[in-house]
PDB file of C-alpha atoms and ligand atoms in Angstrom:
ATOM      1  CA  MET A   1      80.939 -34.314  37.315  1.00 83.00           C
ATOM      2  CA  LYS A   2      84.514 -34.882  38.291  1.00 87.00           C
ATOM      3  CA  LYS A   3      87.333 -32.856  36.871  1.00 86.00           C
ATOM      4  CA  PRO A   4      91.103 -33.268  37.225  1.00 89.00           C
ATOM      5  CA  LYS A   5      93.029 -30.405  38.833  1.00 91.00           C
ATOM      6  CA  LYS A   6      95.552 -30.174  35.973  1.00 92.00           C
ATOM      7  CA  VAL A   7      94.882 -30.620  32.243  1.00 91.00           C
ATOM      8  CA  ASN A   8      97.070 -30.368  29.233  1.00 94.00           C
ATOM      9  CA  ARG A   9      95.345 -27.903  26.956  1.00 92.00           C
ATOM     10  CA  TYR A  10      96.184 -25.642  24.047  1.00 93.00           C
ATOM     11  CA  CYS A  11      97.092 -22.093  25.211  1.00 92.00           C
ATOM     12  CA  LYS A  12      96.350 -19.549  22.561  1.00 92.00           C
ATOM     13  CA  TYR A  13      98.845 -17.134  24.112  1.00 92.00           C
ATOM     14  CA  CYS A  14     101.782 -19.538  24.210  1.00 92.00           C
ATOM     15  CA  LYS A  15     100.472 -21.090  20.922  1.00 93.00           C
ATOM     16  CA  LYS A  16     101.123 -24.682  22.064  1.00 94.00           C
ATOM     17  CA  HIS A  17      99.907 -27.210  24.574  1.00 94.00           C
ATOM     18  CA  GLN A  18     100.663 -26.318  28.167  1.00 92.00           C
ATOM     19  CA  GLU A  19      99.622 -27.556  31.602  1.00 94.00           C
ATOM     20  CA  HIS A  20      96.525 -25.766  32.852  1.00 94.00           C
ATOM     21  CA  GLU A  21      94.938 -25.442  36.318  1.00 94.00           C
ATOM     22  CA  VAL A  22      91.158 -26.070  36.379  1.00 92.00           C
ATOM     23  CA  SER A  23      88.858 -23.929  38.510  1.00 90.00           C
ATOM     24  CA  VAL A  24      85.220 -23.014  38.661  1.00 89.00           C
ATOM     25  CA  ALA A  25      84.513 -19.299  38.354  1.00 85.00           C
ATOM     26  CA  LYS A  26      82.591 -17.766  41.240  1.00 81.00           C
ATOM     27  CA  LYS A  27      79.748 -15.355  40.952  1.00 75.00           C
ATOM     28  CA  ARG A  28      80.917 -11.800  41.519  1.00 69.00           C
ATOM     29  CA  ASP A  29      78.890  -9.199  43.220  1.00 65.00           C
ATOM     30  CA  ARG A  30      78.408  -5.924  41.442  1.00 58.00           C
ATOM     31  CA  GLY A  31      76.057  -4.252  43.901  1.00 60.00           C
ATOM     32  CA  SER A  32      72.286  -4.628  43.697  1.00 58.00           C
ATOM     33  CA  LEU A  33      72.167  -3.950  40.001  1.00 54.00           C
ATOM     34  CA  LYS A  34      72.794  -6.865  37.665  1.00 58.00           C
ATOM     35  CA  LYS A  35      72.979  -5.048  34.417  1.00 63.00           C
ATOM     36  CA  GLY A  36      74.212  -1.567  33.594  1.00 68.00           C
ATOM     37  CA  SER A  37      75.431   1.067  35.918  1.00 71.00           C
ATOM     38  CA  LEU A  38      73.729   3.372  38.433  1.00 72.00           C
ATOM     39  CA  PRO A  39      74.679   6.638  36.633  1.00 75.00           C
ATOM     40  CA  ARG A  40      73.089   5.332  33.443  1.00 75.00           C
ATOM     41  CA  LEU A  41      69.910   4.506  35.319  1.00 71.00           C
ATOM     42  CA  GLU A  42      69.781   7.898  36.914  1.00 71.00           C
ATOM     43  CA  ASN A  43      70.274   9.516  33.522  1.00 74.00           C
ATOM     44  CA  ARG A  44      67.457   7.553  31.976  1.00 71.00           C
ATOM     45  CA  GLY A  45      64.494   9.338  33.473  1.00 67.00           C
ATOM     46  CA  SER A  46      66.111  12.737  33.799  1.00 69.00           C
ATOM     47  CA  GLY A  47      64.258  14.118  30.770  1.00 64.00           C
ATOM     48  CA  THR A  48      60.848  13.628  32.410  1.00 60.00           C
ATOM     49  CA  LYS A  49      61.219  15.958  35.395  1.00 60.00           C
ATOM     50  CA  GLY A  50      63.759  13.720  37.072  1.00 59.00           C
ATOM     51  CA  PHE A  51      61.845  10.570  37.893  1.00 63.00           C
ATOM     52  CA  GLY A  52      61.043   7.289  36.336  1.00 64.00           C
ATOM     53  CA  ASN A  53      63.220   5.032  34.335  1.00 67.00           C
ATOM     54  CA  HIS A  54      61.023   4.399  31.221  1.00 68.00           C
ATOM     55  CA  GLY A  55      59.894   1.003  32.536  1.00 72.00           C
ATOM     56  CA  LYS A  56      63.263  -0.593  32.723  1.00 70.00           C
ATOM     57  CA  TYR A  57      62.664  -2.050  36.261  1.00 71.00           C
ATOM     58  CA  SER A  58      58.841  -2.351  36.157  1.00 74.00           C
ATOM     59  CA  ARG A  59      59.084  -6.059  35.707  1.00 74.00           C
ATOM     60  CA  LYS A  60      59.765  -8.288  38.623  1.00 77.00           C
ATOM     61  CA  ALA A  61      63.183  -9.737  39.132  1.00 76.00           C
ATOM     62  CA  LYS A  62      64.041 -12.782  36.992  1.00 74.00           C
ATOM     63  CA  SER A  63      64.147 -14.917  40.128  1.00 73.00           C
ATOM     64  CA  ALA A  64      60.522 -14.303  40.817  1.00 77.00           C
ATOM     65  CA  TRP A  65      59.341 -15.606  37.429  1.00 78.00           C
ATOM     66  CA  LYS A  66      57.456 -18.840  37.409  1.00 76.00           C
ATOM     67  CA  MET A  67      59.931 -21.075  35.617  1.00 74.00           C
ATOM     68  CA  SER A  68      63.141 -19.609  36.929  1.00 68.00           C
ATOM     69  CA  GLY A  69      65.287 -22.033  38.835  1.00 67.00           C
ATOM     70  CA  ALA A  70      63.271 -25.001  37.654  1.00 75.00           C
ATOM     71  CA  LYS A  71      66.234 -26.928  36.432  1.00 79.00           C
ATOM     72  CA  SER A  72      68.498 -28.567  38.983  1.00 83.00           C
ATOM     73  CA  SER A  73      71.576 -28.750  36.876  1.00 85.00           C
ATOM     74  CA  LYS A  74      73.686 -25.947  35.548  1.00 85.00           C
ATOM     75  CA  LYS A  75      76.642 -25.569  33.193  1.00 89.00           C
ATOM     76  CA  PRO A  76      79.729 -24.867  35.330  1.00 89.00           C
ATOM     77  CA  ASP A  77      81.748 -21.934  34.310  1.00 88.00           C
ATOM     78  CA  LEU A  78      85.171 -23.671  34.093  1.00 91.00           C
ATOM     79  CA  ARG A  79      88.364 -21.620  33.790  1.00 92.00           C
ATOM     80  CA  TYR A  80      91.761 -22.874  32.760  1.00 94.00           C
ATOM     81  CA  LYS A  81      94.823 -21.070  33.973  1.00 94.00           C
ATOM     82  CA  CYS A  82      98.002 -21.583  31.944  1.00 94.00           C
ATOM     83  CA  LYS A  83     100.931 -22.457  34.221  1.00 94.00           C
ATOM     84  CA  THR A  84     103.530 -20.896  31.944  1.00 93.00           C
ATOM     85  CA  CYS A  85     101.972 -17.510  31.078  1.00 92.00           C
ATOM     86  CA  GLY A  86      99.294 -17.292  33.779  1.00 92.00           C
ATOM     87  CA  LYS A  87      96.553 -16.345  31.346  1.00 93.00           C
ATOM     88  CA  ILE A  88      93.031 -17.695  31.934  1.00 92.00           C
ATOM     89  CA  SER A  89      90.967 -19.203  29.240  1.00 91.00           C
ATOM     90  CA  VAL A  90      87.296 -20.125  29.262  1.00 90.00           C
ATOM     91  CA  GLN A  91      85.759 -23.401  28.155  1.00 88.00           C
ATOM     92  CA  GLY A  92      84.114 -23.437  24.828  1.00 84.00           C
ATOM     93  CA  LYS A  93      81.155 -25.608  25.490  1.00 87.00           C
ATOM     94  CA  GLY A  94      79.934 -26.721  28.920  1.00 85.00           C
ATOM     95  CA  LYS A  95      78.083 -29.860  29.945  1.00 88.00           C
ATOM     96  CA  ARG A  96      75.258 -29.690  32.369  1.00 90.00           C
ATOM     97  CA  ALA A  97      76.041 -31.075  35.840  1.00 89.00           C
ATOM     98  CA  LYS A  98      74.403 -31.011  39.248  1.00 89.00           C
ATOM     99  CA  LYS A  99      77.642 -30.861  41.084  1.00 87.00           C
ATOM    100  CA  VAL A 100      81.198 -30.178  40.031  1.00 86.00           C
ATOM    101  CA  GLU A 101      84.156 -31.702  41.815  1.00 86.00           C
ATOM    102  CA  ILE A 102      87.720 -30.723  41.043  1.00 84.00           C
ATOM    103  CA  LYS A 103      90.351 -33.051  42.402  1.00 81.00           C
TER     104      LYS A 103
HETATM  105 ZN1  LIG B 201     100.153 -19.906  28.175  1.00 52.01          ZN
END
């Protein structure tokens, strides 16, 4: 899928159409945990003599499941940055694509 670098789009902060810069959001690292925080996890089993997490992490990681990663296309997470106010808005509905090119 090819996308233009600049698009005229409605900005909900300026309340009118403005020029927006298109970019693809990158995955951000939040340590080894994907959900929740470490203090919460440590708290979870603290009632039972300080060990265990009530089965929260007894299942294998999602990437180890049989069907995970079976599809070759993904919906890209497109972000639109308003040139006037600098606010970033997210696309409403994405379309599947194997590769995204912004030019
Ligand atoms: Zn704006």
